[in-house]
XYZ file of C-alpha atoms in Angstrom:
363
model
C -3.922 -33.847 1.659
C -3.028 -30.521 3.308
C -2.736 -28.755 -0.010
C -4.995 -26.133 -1.564
C -4.582 -25.485 -5.290
C -5.990 -22.277 -6.759
C -6.067 -21.251 -10.407
C -6.530 -17.685 -11.629
C -8.779 -16.444 -14.430
C -6.888 -14.071 -16.699
C -10.190 -12.607 -17.952
C -10.433 -10.744 -14.657
C -7.722 -8.387 -15.881
C -8.340 -5.771 -18.627
C -6.382 -6.229 -21.821
C -5.702 -2.505 -21.899
C -4.183 -2.470 -18.393
C -0.635 -1.178 -18.096
C 1.921 -3.995 -17.648
C 2.523 -4.260 -13.922
C 3.386 -7.496 -12.200
C 0.404 -9.595 -13.242
C -0.894 -7.257 -15.981
C -2.841 -8.831 -18.804
C -3.201 -12.139 -16.905
C -3.384 -13.080 -13.269
C -0.813 -15.739 -13.932
C 1.863 -13.531 -15.610
C 5.456 -14.167 -14.663
C 6.446 -12.341 -11.526
C 8.047 -12.930 -8.190
C 7.568 -11.689 -4.683
C 10.296 -11.254 -2.117
C 8.827 -12.642 1.063
C 10.734 -12.858 4.313
C 14.029 -12.708 2.462
C 13.038 -15.459 -0.024
C 12.086 -15.224 -3.682
C 8.918 -17.084 -4.528
C 8.256 -17.813 -8.223
C 4.709 -17.289 -9.301
C 3.273 -19.599 -11.935
C -0.205 -20.601 -12.931
C -0.850 -22.486 -9.748
C -0.573 -21.416 -6.134
C -0.057 -24.247 -3.656
C -0.439 -23.575 0.007
C 0.884 -26.322 2.283
C 0.102 -26.631 5.970
C 3.093 -25.581 8.063
C 4.225 -27.571 11.084
C 4.110 -24.487 13.326
C 0.644 -23.444 14.487
C -0.433 -19.989 13.306
C 2.034 -19.964 10.388
C 1.639 -20.932 6.747
C 4.362 -21.895 4.354
C 3.602 -20.874 0.758
C 5.083 -22.563 -2.250
C 4.375 -21.288 -5.701
C 4.979 -23.976 -8.331
C 4.899 -24.681 -12.050
C 6.893 -22.823 -14.636
C 5.448 -19.381 -15.390
C 4.164 -18.641 -18.891
C 5.962 -16.066 -21.019
C 5.271 -12.447 -20.052
C 2.104 -11.113 -21.612
C 2.261 -7.952 -23.645
C 0.121 -5.000 -22.608
C -0.791 -1.580 -23.952
C 1.987 0.111 -25.852
C 3.922 -3.082 -26.208
C 4.961 -3.190 -22.537
C 5.643 -6.525 -20.970
C 4.871 -7.899 -17.599
C 7.342 -7.122 -14.822
C 10.203 -9.586 -14.539
C 11.280 -11.412 -11.462
C 14.329 -9.129 -11.236
C 12.301 -5.917 -11.495
C 9.846 -7.102 -8.846
C 12.690 -7.919 -6.531
C 14.385 -4.560 -7.258
C 11.147 -2.691 -6.588
C 10.595 -4.507 -3.321
C 14.177 -3.683 -2.230
C 13.801 -0.043 -3.186
C 10.656 0.310 -1.097
C 12.146 -1.578 1.860
C 15.362 0.416 1.812
C 13.562 3.762 1.629
C 10.980 2.930 4.325
C 13.680 1.741 6.707
C 15.208 5.242 6.614
C 11.992 7.269 6.212
C 10.582 6.579 9.643
C 10.945 9.953 11.361
C 10.247 12.005 8.223
C 7.082 10.023 7.461
C 5.780 10.319 10.974
C 6.419 14.069 11.096
C 5.506 14.971 7.556
C 2.661 12.621 6.700
C 1.286 11.366 9.986
C -1.318 14.009 10.624
C -2.613 13.793 7.040
C -2.772 10.011 6.636
C -4.742 9.646 9.916
C -7.605 11.684 8.650
C -9.232 8.787 6.754
C -8.859 6.225 9.506
C -12.339 6.686 11.019
C -13.806 5.951 7.587
C -11.688 2.799 7.236
C -12.707 1.409 10.660
C -16.356 2.193 10.106
C -16.198 0.415 6.695
C -14.943 -2.849 8.317
C -17.311 -2.543 11.308
C -14.466 -2.296 13.820
C -15.867 -2.784 17.291
C -15.040 -4.244 20.695
C -13.599 -7.761 20.524
C -13.349 -7.688 16.698
C -10.142 -9.295 15.439
C -8.449 -6.695 13.208
C -5.286 -7.000 11.144
C -3.542 -3.772 10.153
C -1.171 -4.396 7.210
C 1.671 -1.959 6.461
C 0.958 -0.344 9.801
C 3.894 2.093 9.629
C 3.799 4.142 12.836
C 0.721 2.229 13.939
C -1.913 4.891 13.387
C -4.752 2.629 12.236
C -3.810 -0.068 14.767
C -3.963 2.413 17.575
C -7.383 3.727 16.495
C -8.759 0.211 16.221
C -7.473 -0.707 19.673
C -9.178 2.367 21.104
C -12.428 0.949 19.695
C -11.807 -2.172 21.811
C -10.678 -4.423 18.926
C -8.101 -7.149 19.291
C -5.410 -5.842 16.926
C -2.413 -7.348 15.185
C -0.267 -4.913 13.149
C 2.303 -5.961 10.596
C 4.982 -4.129 8.590
C 7.992 -5.272 6.576
C 10.120 -2.476 8.044
C 11.701 -3.251 11.379
C 12.395 0.453 11.898
C 8.801 1.370 11.331
C 7.724 -1.271 13.848
C 10.188 0.168 16.368
C 8.484 3.560 15.976
C 5.076 1.991 16.279
C 6.151 0.157 19.441
C 7.460 3.353 20.958
C 4.296 5.307 20.064
C 1.817 2.667 21.200
C 3.643 2.106 24.506
C 2.321 5.489 25.576
C -1.241 4.915 24.426
C -2.807 1.473 23.838
C 0.333 -0.497 24.716
C -0.131 -4.248 24.831
C -3.510 -4.042 23.111
C -1.708 -4.219 19.735
C 0.537 -7.120 18.803
C 3.282 -6.045 16.355
C 4.642 -8.537 13.833
C 7.386 -8.088 11.198
C 5.965 -9.651 8.061
C 5.458 -9.115 4.356
C 1.944 -8.293 3.087
C 2.337 -10.983 0.422
C 2.940 -13.733 2.924
C 1.018 -13.104 6.123
C 2.011 -15.517 8.952
C -1.546 -16.240 10.146
C -3.995 -19.092 9.865
C -6.910 -19.039 7.410
C -9.945 -17.201 8.749
C -8.124 -15.583 11.648
C -9.530 -12.037 11.375
C -12.859 -10.223 11.188
C -11.243 -7.349 9.309
C -8.082 -6.439 7.414
C -7.135 -2.830 6.912
C -4.271 -1.251 4.903
C -3.876 2.539 5.018
C -1.756 3.764 2.131
C 0.185 0.498 1.904
C -1.146 -1.092 -1.300
C 0.587 1.475 -3.539
C 3.983 0.365 -2.203
C 3.638 -3.347 -2.946
C 5.351 -4.902 -5.944
C 2.455 -7.343 -6.517
C -0.648 -5.973 -4.814
C -2.656 -9.002 -5.999
C -0.604 -11.200 -3.651
C -1.755 -9.062 -0.725
C -5.364 -9.223 -1.830
C -5.233 -13.018 -1.934
C -3.560 -13.147 1.473
C -6.153 -10.781 2.947
C -8.908 -12.985 1.557
C -7.279 -16.047 3.040
C -6.884 -14.706 6.585
C -10.367 -13.172 6.697
C -13.168 -15.171 8.183
C -16.187 -15.736 5.898
C -18.089 -12.424 5.796
C -15.028 -10.454 6.939
C -14.048 -7.239 5.217
C -10.929 -5.714 3.707
C -10.579 -1.913 3.409
C -7.596 -0.110 1.963
C -6.751 3.447 0.947
C -4.613 4.896 -1.842
C -4.053 8.450 -2.975
C -6.447 9.970 -5.498
C -4.606 10.925 -8.689
C -3.458 14.491 -9.473
C -4.712 17.121 -9.894
C -7.109 16.123 -7.115
C -4.106 15.486 -4.838
C -2.602 18.940 -5.060
C 0.694 18.190 -3.424
C 1.414 15.368 -5.880
C 0.414 17.668 -8.723
C 2.917 20.244 -7.497
C 5.862 17.885 -6.878
C 5.449 15.920 -10.084
C 4.921 19.144 -12.006
C 8.077 20.632 -10.486
C 10.144 17.565 -11.515
C 8.719 17.770 -15.038
C 9.444 21.511 -15.345
C 12.749 21.738 -13.591
C 14.273 18.240 -13.452
C 14.286 14.775 -14.921
C 11.013 12.856 -14.644
C 12.598 9.869 -16.339
C 15.020 8.785 -13.659
C 15.588 5.038 -14.097
C 13.777 3.288 -11.241
C 12.737 -0.316 -10.714
C 9.487 -1.006 -12.471
C 6.481 -1.083 -10.117
C 2.730 -0.911 -10.396
C 1.356 2.455 -11.472
C 1.212 4.586 -8.289
C -2.448 5.604 -8.718
C -3.628 2.299 -10.200
C -6.095 1.380 -7.484
C -7.602 4.826 -7.313
C -9.633 3.549 -10.246
C -12.702 1.786 -8.838
C -12.995 -0.698 -11.725
C -9.372 -1.676 -11.502
C -9.599 -2.199 -7.745
C -12.755 -4.248 -8.139
C -11.119 -6.496 -10.700
C -8.113 -7.165 -8.473
C -10.223 -7.903 -5.426
C -12.653 -10.173 -7.275
C -9.779 -12.145 -8.735
C -8.614 -12.677 -5.168
C -11.943 -14.130 -4.124
C -13.516 -11.046 -2.535
C -16.873 -9.583 -3.495
C -18.984 -6.470 -3.294
C -16.010 -4.110 -3.936
C -16.964 -0.458 -3.539
C -14.755 2.635 -3.708
C -15.323 6.156 -2.411
C -13.239 9.313 -2.273
C -12.455 10.550 1.246
C -11.539 14.276 1.556
C -8.377 15.130 3.393
C -6.387 18.402 3.737
C -2.605 18.663 4.247
C -1.806 21.599 6.444
C 1.757 22.911 6.599
C 3.267 25.802 8.494
C 5.983 26.281 5.849
C 6.428 25.002 2.294
C 9.798 23.496 3.223
C 7.937 20.941 5.335
C 6.328 19.650 2.192
C 9.549 19.283 0.322
C 11.246 17.467 3.199
C 8.263 15.137 3.523
C 8.582 14.183 -0.156
C 12.380 13.954 -0.137
C 12.872 11.998 3.144
C 9.487 10.466 3.977
C 8.358 8.574 0.862
C 9.307 5.515 -1.200
C 9.218 6.052 -4.958
C 9.058 9.844 -4.817
C 12.133 9.964 -2.630
C 13.919 7.794 -5.198
C 12.818 10.090 -8.018
C 14.190 13.117 -6.178
C 17.376 11.310 -5.242
C 17.940 10.689 -8.957
C 18.088 14.424 -9.790
C 21.379 16.240 -10.188
C 22.148 18.780 -7.387
C 21.162 21.635 -9.740
C 17.963 19.918 -10.785
C 17.005 19.116 -7.215
C 17.574 22.716 -6.171
C 15.411 23.939 -9.049
C 12.672 21.402 -8.213
C 12.711 22.533 -4.585
C 12.450 26.200 -5.466
C 9.531 25.510 -7.856
C 7.695 23.424 -5.265
C 8.226 25.961 -2.450
C 6.964 28.764 -4.597
C 3.785 26.968 -5.614
C 3.161 25.718 -2.090
C 3.549 29.205 -0.696
C 0.850 30.336 -3.134
C -1.533 28.005 -1.286
C -1.138 29.825 2.032
C -4.633 30.642 3.314
C -3.687 34.071 4.769
C -0.569 35.935 5.900
C 0.773 33.970 8.851
C -1.811 31.220 8.238
C -1.160 27.630 7.196
C -0.668 26.299 3.723
C -3.575 24.013 2.807
C -3.468 21.412 0.062
C -6.330 19.122 -0.865
C -5.162 15.539 -0.590
C -8.151 13.175 -0.931
C -7.699 9.424 -0.872
C -9.753 6.637 -2.402
C -10.959 3.957 0.027
C -12.040 0.587 -1.304
C -13.906 -1.995 0.687
C -14.706 -5.661 -0.171
C -15.809 -8.714 1.749
C -15.033 -12.412 1.813
C -18.113 -14.418 0.762
C -20.015 -15.855 3.680
C -19.744 -19.586 4.323
C -22.021 -21.514 2.005
C -22.699 -18.529 -0.272
C -22.534 -18.959 -4.077
C -20.984 -16.255 -6.175
C -23.163 -15.645 -9.252
């Protein structure tokens, strides 16, 4: 009858998990802003066939249950907070284009060979790059001969990607403006889905995991990366420490999932298994952030991030100046030699899972 109804098992989520979006139960009250529309999430997800080929129309129905309490008495994110978080991320990424490319581009590309190897990217493979940003992973996949579609919710990021790719792989990558929680592709369209540092910016990452599972062919793989938590990621340790020492770490911001949530292998596996993926495995991938001057690091955080930029924007002028001075001093201390670069360890955690093969039974 052109409808697929899926229920979610709340036992897949740990009772001790911090309350974020669907914390404590996969069916907790939340909402996702998708293509300018708010979609209410209840206990049942109904996907109806759309009249336009290649597109799906999602409709989440049934009244959501009351928010479920989590550790420390926290409650699941409300529809309003999910919307506010989505809008914060979208607003900041629309204006962070140049700063992200310049400040973070060389660093975030270091793990891409690992990502593509994990999903068996090869000639003629159909690869979807979600939250493509400047198009780094999409470009690398296209160079391997894959047929690549790259999506991002930021029109400005896609404009940068289009400009960059025009001088390299060009038409080999199709760029699409879309939300990770509502991918405009048919079921089973791709051999692989990749997402390089995008999951930690999503208001409801579980929605993306389910969408990735849907658009993957049976046996296809999803691979995504997130930052390892401090102190392993030295730059995050320095900036968050500077804010704690010199500023206000409690700036009121829209509630979002914990930034380093999916650096935990067990948490990532639970989320992926709840979405219908199997064999989840995580590994730490070493990366090094090399800067000529410490000011480059401060500008990258201030102008080229989502939540961290909002945290810094919430400081008073005096606090921000003190945070900057603290960060610059500690970054300078990481200079390898007089006149040499500043080097900061910035490992990421890559997680890979696959969609069960046709006819397989999950035990």
